[in-house]
Amino acid sequence: MLNDKKRFETEVIHSGYDSKKYEGSLAPPLFQTSTYTFDQAAQGERRFAGDEEGYIYSRLGNPTVKILEDRMTAIEQGGGALAFGSGMAAVSAVLFYLLKSGDHVVCSKGVYGCTFGLLEMMEEKFAITHEFADLSSKESMKKSILPNTACIYVETPINPTMELIDLEMVCSVASEMDIPVVVDNTFCSPYLQNPLKMGADFVLHSATKYIGGHGDVIGGLLVAKSAEVIGEIRMTTQKDIGGIMSPFDAWLLLRGLKTLAVRLDRHCDNAEKIADYLKQHSLVRNIYFPGDKDHPSYEISRKQMNRPGGLISFNINGTKEMAQAFMDELKLVKIAVSLGDAETLIQHPATMTHSVVPEETRKGMGITDTLLRLSVGLESWEDIKDDLEQAFSKIEESAPLIIESK
Ligand SMILES: *Cc1c(COP(=O)(O)O)cnc(C)c1O
């Protein structure tokens, strides 16, 4: 383990692992085991009593998973981290840890679909209420906070319109009022944004996305400012609810993390070029990209994100049928939800990721029937552009009359 702090690009490769402790193995070993043997009965007793360090059973801890947790702690600059079997297992573990019956949650206007489902379930079953609040100013934020508000839960950028929340502002109001802040940092990855540095108490990721980066694993990661709190979550909502990560998935994620910085640089380079291309196209009504100078959150993106990221949403200048026909004409770009993979992916939020959101609410969030979301991949940006271009010309040929003026 490198004890002294190194730069991000170095830490994603080295933090949390010392090959000398593992027979010189360059790659972290995969401890594919469910349990651990004790030398003697008394040793088992000491381990269970917490009088001796050491592994007991893999739901309570595993060496491969621990390397990943230590690496995440270093790169998000927290006190400790926990790995989960999915992003949603991380979301539910932190919310069940922070909340009890009768509490209230203040959320950003727009959260991941299943997080929305979880909040609804918590309201129905445990009387934990929530409000999708206007977090654009201190005043509007304070209005949404009630005496029983026990957590502020934020996503930024907000999917799919890429509106940003000023994390420094939100965290300063929350800390005045002594309310913990949880940030879902999936869209940025730790390379583009570090909420703990801006005052958040918890940061979580769907590791399925940029951290894994290869579309072959489902996982979640939670990092907290406090090591003690991570210990408490490990021994409560993680141990007892049981949403742990498998050793093999941790191994894949350690491999994914090594290239996070170089991958993200390419995702961002490609996205900037594709955004410029889409913005000038006559079949595109508008784009949502934090790196676009006309985006309402452009200033916040300059302040809190290292780069504007790899996701772009845009409205087709036409109808829902044209938007879907456009998707069907794409050859290189794949139709799929998820994001952050090497492959460029496109999805239709109104009928896919946000289909559970009632139509009125959805429209209020800017999710129209012509909106598409692109996760820009690692291919040559010219090939991505050429594919978009050929699909645009196909829909232009087949439906020239329904194109409205821009
Ligand atoms: C995908 C995603 C999740 C859920 O993660 P899973 O790994 O699919 O459980 C949570 N938040 C955001 C922003 C996501 O994109």
CSV table of C-alpha atoms and ligand atoms in Angstrom, one decimal:
chain,number,residue,atom,x,y,z
A,1,MET,CA,0.0,0.0,0.0
A,2,LEU,CA,1.3,3.5,-0.8
A,3,ASN,CA,0.9,5.3,2.4
A,4,ASP,CA,1.7,8.7,1.2
A,5,LYS,CA,-1.0,10.4,-0.9
A,6,LYS,CA,-0.5,10.2,-4.7
A,7,ARG,CA,-2.3,11.8,-7.6
A,8,PHE,CA,-5.6,10.4,-8.8
A,9,GLU,CA,-4.2,8.5,-11.8
A,10,THR,CA,-1.8,6.7,-9.6
A,11,GLU,CA,-4.2,5.9,-6.8
A,12,VAL,CA,-6.7,4.2,-9.0
A,13,ILE,CA,-3.9,1.7,-9.9
A,14,HIS,CA,-2.1,1.3,-6.6
A,15,SER,CA,-4.2,2.4,-3.5
A,16,GLY,CA,-5.2,-0.3,-1.1
A,17,TYR,CA,-2.9,-3.0,-2.5
A,18,ASP,CA,0.6,-4.2,-1.6
A,19,SER,CA,1.8,-7.1,-3.8
A,20,LYS,CA,4.4,-8.0,-1.1
A,21,LYS,CA,1.6,-9.3,1.1
A,22,TYR,CA,0.3,-11.6,-1.7
A,23,GLU,CA,3.3,-13.6,-3.0
A,24,GLY,CA,4.3,-10.7,-5.3
A,25,SER,CA,1.1,-11.1,-7.4
A,26,LEU,CA,0.9,-8.0,-9.6
A,27,ALA,CA,-2.9,-8.3,-10.0
A,28,PRO,CA,-4.9,-8.5,-6.7
A,29,PRO,CA,-5.8,-12.1,-6.0
A,30,LEU,CA,-9.4,-13.3,-6.2
A,31,PHE,CA,-10.4,-14.7,-2.8
A,32,GLN,CA,-13.3,-16.8,-4.1
A,33,THR,CA,-14.3,-18.2,-0.7
A,34,SER,CA,-17.4,-18.1,1.5
A,35,THR,CA,-15.8,-18.7,4.8
A,36,TYR,CA,-12.4,-18.7,6.7
A,37,THR,CA,-11.0,-21.4,9.0
A,38,PHE,CA,-9.9,-20.7,12.5
A,39,ASP,CA,-6.8,-22.3,14.0
A,40,GLN,CA,-8.6,-23.1,17.2
A,41,ALA,CA,-12.0,-22.7,18.8
A,42,ALA,CA,-10.6,-19.9,21.0
A,43,GLN,CA,-9.6,-18.0,17.9
A,44,GLY,CA,-13.1,-18.2,16.5
A,45,GLU,CA,-14.4,-16.9,19.9
A,46,ARG,CA,-11.9,-13.9,19.7
A,47,ARG,CA,-12.9,-13.0,16.1
A,48,PHE,CA,-16.6,-13.1,16.9
A,49,ALA,CA,-16.0,-11.0,20.1
A,50,GLY,CA,-14.0,-8.5,18.0
A,51,ASP,CA,-10.9,-9.0,20.1
A,52,GLU,CA,-8.9,-10.2,17.2
A,53,GLU,CA,-8.7,-8.8,13.6
A,54,GLY,CA,-9.4,-11.3,10.9
A,55,TYR,CA,-11.9,-12.7,8.5
A,56,ILE,CA,-14.9,-14.8,9.6
A,57,TYR,CA,-17.3,-15.2,6.7
A,58,SER,CA,-17.5,-13.5,3.4
A,59,ARG,CA,-20.7,-11.6,4.0
A,60,LEU,CA,-18.8,-9.8,6.8
A,61,GLY,CA,-15.7,-9.2,4.8
A,62,ASN,CA,-13.5,-10.6,2.0
A,63,PRO,CA,-9.9,-9.6,1.2
A,64,THR,CA,-10.5,-8.9,-2.5
A,65,VAL,CA,-13.6,-6.8,-1.7
A,66,LYS,CA,-11.5,-5.0,1.0
A,67,ILE,CA,-8.8,-4.0,-1.5
A,68,LEU,CA,-11.6,-2.4,-3.6
A,69,GLU,CA,-13.1,-0.6,-0.5
A,70,ASP,CA,-9.7,0.7,0.5
A,71,ARG,CA,-9.0,2.0,-3.0
A,72,MET,CA,-12.4,3.7,-3.2
A,73,THR,CA,-11.8,5.3,0.2
A,74,ALA,CA,-8.5,6.8,-1.1
A,75,ILE,CA,-9.9,8.1,-4.4
A,76,GLU,CA,-13.1,9.6,-3.0
A,77,GLN,CA,-11.0,11.0,-0.1
A,78,GLY,CA,-13.3,9.5,2.6
A,79,GLY,CA,-12.9,7.8,5.9
A,80,GLY,CA,-14.1,4.4,4.7
A,81,ALA,CA,-16.0,2.5,2.0
A,82,LEU,CA,-18.3,-0.4,1.5
A,83,ALA,CA,-19.0,-2.5,-1.6
A,84,PHE,CA,-22.5,-3.8,-2.5
A,85,GLY,CA,-24.0,-6.1,-5.0
A,86,SER,CA,-25.6,-3.3,-6.9
A,87,GLY,CA,-25.9,0.5,-6.9
A,88,MET,CA,-29.4,0.1,-5.4
A,89,ALA,CA,-28.1,-2.0,-2.6
A,90,ALA,CA,-25.7,0.9,-1.7
A,91,VAL,CA,-28.6,3.4,-1.9
A,92,SER,CA,-30.9,1.3,0.3
A,93,ALA,CA,-28.2,0.6,2.8
A,94,VAL,CA,-27.4,4.3,3.4
A,95,LEU,CA,-31.1,5.3,3.5
A,96,PHE,CA,-32.0,2.5,5.9
A,97,TYR,CA,-29.1,3.5,8.1
A,98,LEU,CA,-30.0,7.2,8.2
A,99,LEU,CA,-33.8,7.0,8.4
A,100,LYS,CA,-36.4,5.8,10.7
A,101,SER,CA,-40.2,5.8,10.6
A,102,GLY,CA,-41.6,9.3,10.6
A,103,ASP,CA,-38.5,11.0,9.0
A,104,HIS,CA,-38.5,13.2,6.0
A,105,VAL,CA,-36.0,13.2,3.0
A,106,VAL,CA,-35.2,16.2,0.8
A,107,CYS,CA,-34.3,15.1,-2.7
A,108,SER,CA,-33.0,16.7,-5.9
A,109,LYS,CA,-35.7,17.2,-8.5
A,110,GLY,CA,-35.0,14.0,-10.3
A,111,VAL,CA,-33.5,10.8,-8.9
A,112,TYR,CA,-32.7,7.4,-10.5
A,113,GLY,CA,-35.9,5.5,-11.2
A,114,CYS,CA,-35.4,2.7,-8.7
A,115,THR,CA,-34.3,5.3,-6.0
A,116,PHE,CA,-37.7,6.9,-6.7
A,117,GLY,CA,-39.3,3.5,-6.3
A,118,LEU,CA,-37.5,2.9,-3.0
A,119,LEU,CA,-38.5,6.3,-1.6
A,120,GLU,CA,-42.2,5.6,-2.5
A,121,MET,CA,-41.9,2.2,-0.8
A,122,MET,CA,-40.4,3.8,2.3
A,123,GLU,CA,-43.3,6.2,2.4
A,124,GLU,CA,-45.9,3.5,2.1
A,125,LYS,CA,-44.4,1.0,4.5
A,126,PHE,CA,-42.5,3.1,7.0
A,127,ALA,CA,-44.1,6.6,6.8
A,128,ILE,CA,-40.8,8.1,5.7
A,129,THR,CA,-41.9,11.0,3.5
A,130,HIS,CA,-39.9,12.8,0.8
A,131,GLU,CA,-40.0,16.0,-1.3
A,132,PHE,CA,-38.4,16.7,-4.6
A,133,ALA,CA,-37.2,20.1,-3.7
A,134,ASP,CA,-35.9,23.2,-5.6
A,135,LEU,CA,-32.2,23.1,-4.5
A,136,SER,CA,-31.2,26.0,-6.8
A,137,SER,CA,-30.8,28.6,-3.9
A,138,LYS,CA,-30.2,28.6,-0.2
A,139,GLU,CA,-33.7,30.2,0.3
A,140,SER,CA,-35.6,27.6,-1.7
A,141,MET,CA,-33.7,24.8,-0.1
A,142,LYS,CA,-34.4,26.0,3.4
A,143,LYS,CA,-38.1,26.2,2.6
A,144,SER,CA,-38.2,22.4,1.9
A,145,ILE,CA,-36.5,21.4,5.2
A,146,LEU,CA,-38.8,20.3,7.9
A,147,PRO,CA,-38.2,19.6,11.6
A,148,ASN,CA,-38.1,15.9,10.8
A,149,THR,CA,-35.8,16.1,7.7
A,150,ALA,CA,-33.2,13.5,8.4
A,151,CYS,CA,-31.3,13.4,5.1
A,152,ILE,CA,-30.6,15.3,1.9
A,153,TYR,CA,-30.3,13.1,-1.1
A,154,VAL,CA,-28.9,14.6,-4.3
A,155,GLU,CA,-28.0,13.5,-7.8
A,156,THR,CA,-25.9,15.8,-9.9
A,157,PRO,CA,-26.0,15.9,-12.9
A,158,ILE,CA,-29.8,15.1,-12.9
A,159,ASN,CA,-30.7,12.5,-15.4
A,160,PRO,CA,-31.5,13.1,-18.3
A,161,THR,CA,-31.5,17.0,-18.5
A,162,MET,CA,-28.0,17.3,-16.9
A,163,GLU,CA,-29.1,20.1,-14.6
A,164,LEU,CA,-26.6,20.5,-11.8
A,165,ILE,CA,-26.9,21.1,-8.1
A,166,ASP,CA,-24.4,23.4,-6.5
A,167,LEU,CA,-22.9,20.9,-4.0
A,168,GLU,CA,-21.0,23.4,-2.0
A,169,MET,CA,-24.1,25.5,-1.4
A,170,VAL,CA,-26.3,22.5,-0.5
A,171,CYS,CA,-23.7,21.1,1.9
A,172,SER,CA,-23.2,24.4,3.6
A,173,VAL,CA,-26.9,24.8,4.3
A,174,ALA,CA,-27.2,21.2,5.4
A,175,SER,CA,-24.3,21.4,7.8
A,176,GLU,CA,-25.7,24.6,9.4
A,177,MET,CA,-28.8,22.5,10.1
A,178,ASP,CA,-26.9,19.4,11.0
A,179,ILE,CA,-28.5,17.2,8.3
A,180,PRO,CA,-26.4,14.6,6.5
A,181,VAL,CA,-26.0,14.9,2.7
A,182,VAL,CA,-25.8,11.8,0.4
A,183,VAL,CA,-24.7,12.3,-3.2
A,184,ASP,CA,-25.2,9.8,-6.0
A,185,ASN,CA,-22.0,10.4,-8.0
A,186,THR,CA,-22.6,7.8,-10.7
A,187,PHE,CA,-22.8,10.1,-13.7
A,188,CYS,CA,-19.4,11.7,-12.8
A,189,SER,CA,-17.4,8.9,-11.4
A,190,PRO,CA,-14.7,9.9,-8.8
A,191,TYR,CA,-12.6,11.3,-11.6
A,192,LEU,CA,-14.9,14.2,-12.4
A,193,GLN,CA,-16.4,15.1,-9.1
A,194,ASN,CA,-15.6,14.5,-5.4
A,195,PRO,CA,-18.6,15.4,-3.2
A,196,LEU,CA,-16.9,14.6,0.1
A,197,LYS,CA,-14.4,17.4,-0.6
A,198,MET,CA,-17.3,19.8,-1.1
A,199,GLY,CA,-18.8,18.9,2.3
A,200,ALA,CA,-21.0,15.8,1.6
A,201,ASP,CA,-21.2,13.1,4.3
A,202,PHE,CA,-21.7,10.2,1.9
A,203,VAL,CA,-21.0,9.6,-1.8
A,204,LEU,CA,-22.2,6.5,-3.7
A,205,HIS,CA,-21.8,5.0,-7.1
A,206,SER,CA,-23.5,2.5,-9.3
A,207,ALA,CA,-20.1,0.8,-10.0
A,208,THR,CA,-22.0,-0.8,-12.9
A,209,LYS,CA,-21.4,2.3,-14.9
A,210,TYR,CA,-18.1,4.2,-15.3
A,211,ILE,CA,-16.2,2.5,-12.5
A,212,GLY,CA,-16.7,-1.0,-14.1
A,213,GLY,CA,-16.7,0.6,-17.5
A,214,HIS,CA,-17.0,-2.6,-19.5
A,215,GLY,CA,-20.7,-3.5,-19.2
A,216,ASP,CA,-19.9,-6.8,-17.5
A,217,VAL,CA,-20.7,-6.3,-13.8
A,218,ILE,CA,-23.4,-4.9,-11.5
A,219,GLY,CA,-22.1,-3.3,-8.3
A,220,GLY,CA,-22.4,-0.4,-5.9
A,221,LEU,CA,-19.9,1.5,-3.8
A,222,LEU,CA,-20.6,3.8,-0.8
A,223,VAL,CA,-17.9,6.0,0.7
A,224,ALA,CA,-18.4,8.0,3.9
A,225,LYS,CA,-16.6,10.9,5.5
A,226,SER,CA,-16.5,9.0,8.7
A,227,ALA,CA,-14.8,5.6,9.1
A,228,GLU,CA,-16.9,4.9,12.2
A,229,VAL,CA,-20.1,5.4,10.3
A,230,ILE,CA,-18.9,2.9,7.7
A,231,GLY,CA,-18.2,0.4,10.5
A,232,GLU,CA,-21.8,0.9,11.7
A,233,ILE,CA,-23.3,0.4,8.3
A,234,ARG,CA,-21.2,-2.7,7.7
A,235,MET,CA,-22.5,-4.3,10.9
A,236,THR,CA,-26.1,-3.2,10.5
A,237,THR,CA,-27.7,-2.6,7.1
A,238,GLN,CA,-25.0,-4.4,5.2
A,239,LYS,CA,-24.5,-7.5,7.4
A,240,ASP,CA,-28.2,-8.0,8.2
A,241,ILE,CA,-29.8,-7.0,4.9
A,242,GLY,CA,-27.0,-8.7,3.1
A,243,GLY,CA,-26.6,-6.8,-0.2
A,244,ILE,CA,-22.8,-7.6,-0.4
A,245,MET,CA,-20.6,-7.6,-3.5
A,246,SER,CA,-19.1,-10.9,-4.7
A,247,PRO,CA,-15.3,-11.3,-4.7
A,248,PHE,CA,-15.3,-11.8,-8.5
A,249,ASP,CA,-17.2,-8.6,-9.1
A,250,ALA,CA,-14.8,-6.7,-6.8
A,251,TRP,CA,-11.9,-8.2,-8.8
A,252,LEU,CA,-13.5,-6.9,-12.1
A,253,LEU,CA,-14.0,-3.5,-10.6
A,254,LEU,CA,-10.4,-3.3,-9.4
A,255,ARG,CA,-9.4,-4.0,-13.0
A,256,GLY,CA,-11.9,-1.4,-14.3
A,257,LEU,CA,-10.7,1.3,-11.9
A,258,LYS,CA,-7.1,1.1,-13.2
A,259,THR,CA,-8.2,2.7,-16.5
A,260,LEU,CA,-10.8,5.0,-15.1
A,261,ALA,CA,-8.8,8.2,-15.7
A,262,VAL,CA,-7.7,7.4,-19.2
A,263,ARG,CA,-11.2,6.1,-20.1
A,264,LEU,CA,-12.9,9.2,-18.7
A,265,ASP,CA,-10.6,11.5,-20.6
A,266,ARG,CA,-11.6,9.8,-23.9
A,267,HIS,CA,-15.3,9.7,-22.9
A,268,CYS,CA,-15.1,13.5,-22.2
A,269,ASP,CA,-13.2,14.3,-25.4
A,270,ASN,CA,-15.6,12.4,-27.5
A,271,ALA,CA,-18.7,13.8,-25.8
A,272,GLU,CA,-17.4,17.4,-26.4
A,273,LYS,CA,-17.1,16.7,-30.1
A,274,ILE,CA,-20.4,14.9,-30.4
A,275,ALA,CA,-22.2,17.7,-28.5
A,276,ASP,CA,-20.8,20.3,-30.9
A,277,TYR,CA,-21.9,18.1,-33.9
A,278,LEU,CA,-25.5,17.6,-32.5
A,279,LYS,CA,-25.9,21.2,-31.5
A,280,GLN,CA,-25.6,22.5,-35.1
A,281,HIS,CA,-27.7,19.7,-36.7
A,282,SER,CA,-31.1,20.9,-38.1
A,283,LEU,CA,-32.8,17.7,-36.9
A,284,VAL,CA,-31.8,18.5,-33.3
A,285,ARG,CA,-34.0,20.9,-31.4
A,286,ASN,CA,-31.7,21.3,-28.4
A,287,ILE,CA,-29.0,19.5,-26.5
A,288,TYR,CA,-28.5,19.1,-22.7
A,289,PHE,CA,-24.8,18.9,-21.9
A,290,PRO,CA,-23.1,20.6,-19.0
A,291,GLY,CA,-20.2,21.6,-21.1
A,292,ASP,CA,-22.4,23.6,-23.5
A,293,LYS,CA,-22.1,27.3,-22.8
A,294,ASP,CA,-25.9,27.7,-23.2
A,295,HIS,CA,-26.7,25.1,-20.6
A,296,PRO,CA,-28.2,26.7,-17.5
A,297,SER,CA,-25.8,24.8,-15.3
A,298,TYR,CA,-22.7,25.7,-17.3
A,299,GLU,CA,-21.2,27.9,-14.5
A,300,ILE,CA,-21.8,25.2,-11.8
A,301,SER,CA,-20.1,22.6,-14.0
A,302,ARG,CA,-17.0,24.8,-14.3
A,303,LYS,CA,-16.9,25.2,-10.5
A,304,GLN,CA,-17.5,21.6,-9.3
A,305,MET,CA,-16.8,19.1,-12.1
A,306,ASN,CA,-13.3,18.5,-13.5
A,307,ARG,CA,-14.9,18.0,-16.9
A,308,PRO,CA,-18.5,18.0,-18.2
A,309,GLY,CA,-18.7,14.2,-18.5
A,310,GLY,CA,-19.7,11.7,-21.2
A,311,LEU,CA,-23.5,12.0,-21.3
A,312,ILE,CA,-25.6,14.1,-23.7
A,313,SER,CA,-29.3,14.3,-24.1
A,314,PHE,CA,-31.0,15.9,-27.1
A,315,ASN,CA,-34.4,16.5,-28.6
A,316,ILE,CA,-35.1,15.3,-32.1
A,317,ASN,CA,-36.7,18.1,-34.1
A,318,GLY,CA,-39.8,16.1,-34.9
A,319,THR,CA,-42.0,13.4,-33.4
A,320,LYS,CA,-41.7,10.5,-31.1
A,321,GLU,CA,-41.9,8.2,-34.1
A,322,MET,CA,-39.0,10.0,-35.7
A,323,ALA,CA,-36.9,9.7,-32.5
A,324,GLN,CA,-37.6,6.0,-32.4
A,325,ALA,CA,-36.9,5.6,-36.1
A,326,PHE,CA,-33.6,7.4,-35.6
A,327,MET,CA,-32.6,4.9,-32.9
A,328,ASP,CA,-33.5,2.0,-35.2
A,329,GLU,CA,-31.4,3.4,-38.0
A,330,LEU,CA,-28.2,3.4,-35.9
A,331,LYS,CA,-25.7,0.7,-36.6
A,332,LEU,CA,-22.7,1.3,-34.4
A,333,VAL,CA,-24.5,3.0,-31.6
A,334,LYS,CA,-26.4,0.4,-29.5
A,335,ILE,CA,-29.9,0.8,-28.1
A,336,ALA,CA,-29.5,0.1,-24.4
A,337,VAL,CA,-30.0,1.7,-21.0
A,338,SER,CA,-27.0,1.9,-18.7
A,339,LEU,CA,-24.0,4.2,-19.4
A,340,GLY,CA,-20.3,4.5,-19.0
A,341,ASP,CA,-19.4,1.6,-21.2
A,342,ALA,CA,-16.8,1.4,-24.0
A,343,GLU,CA,-19.7,1.1,-26.5
A,344,THR,CA,-21.8,4.2,-27.3
A,345,LEU,CA,-25.4,3.6,-26.0
A,346,ILE,CA,-28.6,5.4,-26.8
A,347,GLN,CA,-31.9,5.2,-25.0
A,348,HIS,CA,-35.4,6.9,-25.0
A,349,PRO,CA,-36.0,8.1,-21.4
A,350,ALA,CA,-39.8,8.6,-21.8
A,351,THR,CA,-40.4,4.9,-22.7
A,352,MET,CA,-37.4,3.4,-21.0
A,353,THR,CA,-35.6,4.7,-17.9
A,354,HIS,CA,-38.4,7.1,-16.9
A,355,SER,CA,-41.4,5.2,-18.1
A,356,VAL,CA,-42.6,4.7,-14.5
A,357,VAL,CA,-42.7,8.4,-13.9
A,358,PRO,CA,-46.3,9.8,-14.4
A,359,GLU,CA,-46.6,11.7,-17.7
A,360,GLU,CA,-47.3,15.1,-16.1
A,361,THR,CA,-44.2,14.8,-13.8
A,362,ARG,CA,-42.1,13.5,-16.6
A,363,LYS,CA,-43.0,16.4,-18.9
A,364,GLY,CA,-42.3,18.8,-16.0
A,365,MET,CA,-38.8,17.3,-15.8
A,366,GLY,CA,-38.2,18.1,-19.5
A,367,ILE,CA,-38.6,14.4,-20.5
A,368,THR,CA,-40.5,14.8,-23.8
A,369,ASP,CA,-41.3,12.0,-26.3
A,370,THR,CA,-38.5,13.3,-28.6
A,371,LEU,CA,-35.7,13.3,-26.0
A,372,LEU,CA,-32.9,10.8,-26.4
A,373,ARG,CA,-29.9,10.2,-24.1
A,374,LEU,CA,-26.5,9.2,-25.5
A,375,SER,CA,-23.8,7.7,-23.4
A,376,VAL,CA,-20.8,8.5,-25.5
A,377,GLY,CA,-18.4,5.6,-25.7
A,378,LEU,CA,-14.7,5.1,-26.4
A,379,GLU,CA,-14.9,4.5,-30.2
A,380,SER,CA,-13.4,6.9,-32.7
A,381,TRP,CA,-15.6,10.0,-32.4
A,382,GLU,CA,-15.7,10.3,-36.2
A,383,ASP,CA,-17.2,6.9,-36.4
A,384,ILE,CA,-19.9,7.8,-33.8
A,385,LYS,CA,-20.6,11.0,-35.7
A,386,ASP,CA,-20.8,9.2,-39.0
A,387,ASP,CA,-23.3,6.7,-37.6
A,388,LEU,CA,-25.5,9.5,-36.2
A,389,GLU,CA,-25.2,11.3,-39.5
A,390,GLN,CA,-26.4,8.3,-41.6
A,391,ALA,CA,-29.3,7.8,-39.2
A,392,PHE,CA,-30.3,11.5,-39.4
A,393,SER,CA,-30.3,11.4,-43.2
A,394,LYS,CA,-32.5,8.3,-43.2
A,395,ILE,CA,-35.2,9.9,-41.1
A,396,GLU,CA,-34.9,13.1,-43.1
A,397,GLU,CA,-35.6,11.2,-46.3
A,398,SER,CA,-38.5,9.2,-44.9
A,399,ALA,CA,-40.3,12.0,-43.1
A,400,PRO,CA,-39.4,15.3,-44.5
A,401,LEU,CA,-42.8,16.8,-43.9
A,402,ILE,CA,-43.0,16.4,-40.1
A,403,ILE,CA,-39.9,18.3,-39.4
A,404,GLU,CA,-40.9,21.5,-37.7
A,405,SER,CA,-38.9,24.6,-38.1
A,406,LYS,CA,-36.1,24.9,-35.5
B,1,LIG,C1,-27.6,2.8,-12.6
B,1,LIG,C2,-27.8,3.8,-11.5
B,1,LIG,C3,-28.2,3.4,-10.2
B,1,LIG,C4,-28.5,2.0,-9.8
B,1,LIG,O1,-27.4,1.2,-9.9
B,1,LIG,P1,-27.4,-0.4,-10.1
B,1,LIG,O2,-26.0,-0.8,-10.2
B,1,LIG,O3,-28.1,-0.6,-11.4
B,1,LIG,O4,-28.2,-1.0,-9.0
B,1,LIG,C5,-28.3,4.5,-9.3
B,1,LIG,N1,-28.1,5.8,-9.6
B,1,LIG,C6,-27.7,6.1,-10.9
B,1,LIG,C7,-27.5,7.6,-11.2
B,1,LIG,C8,-27.6,5.2,-11.9
B,1,LIG,O5,-27.3,5.5,-13.1
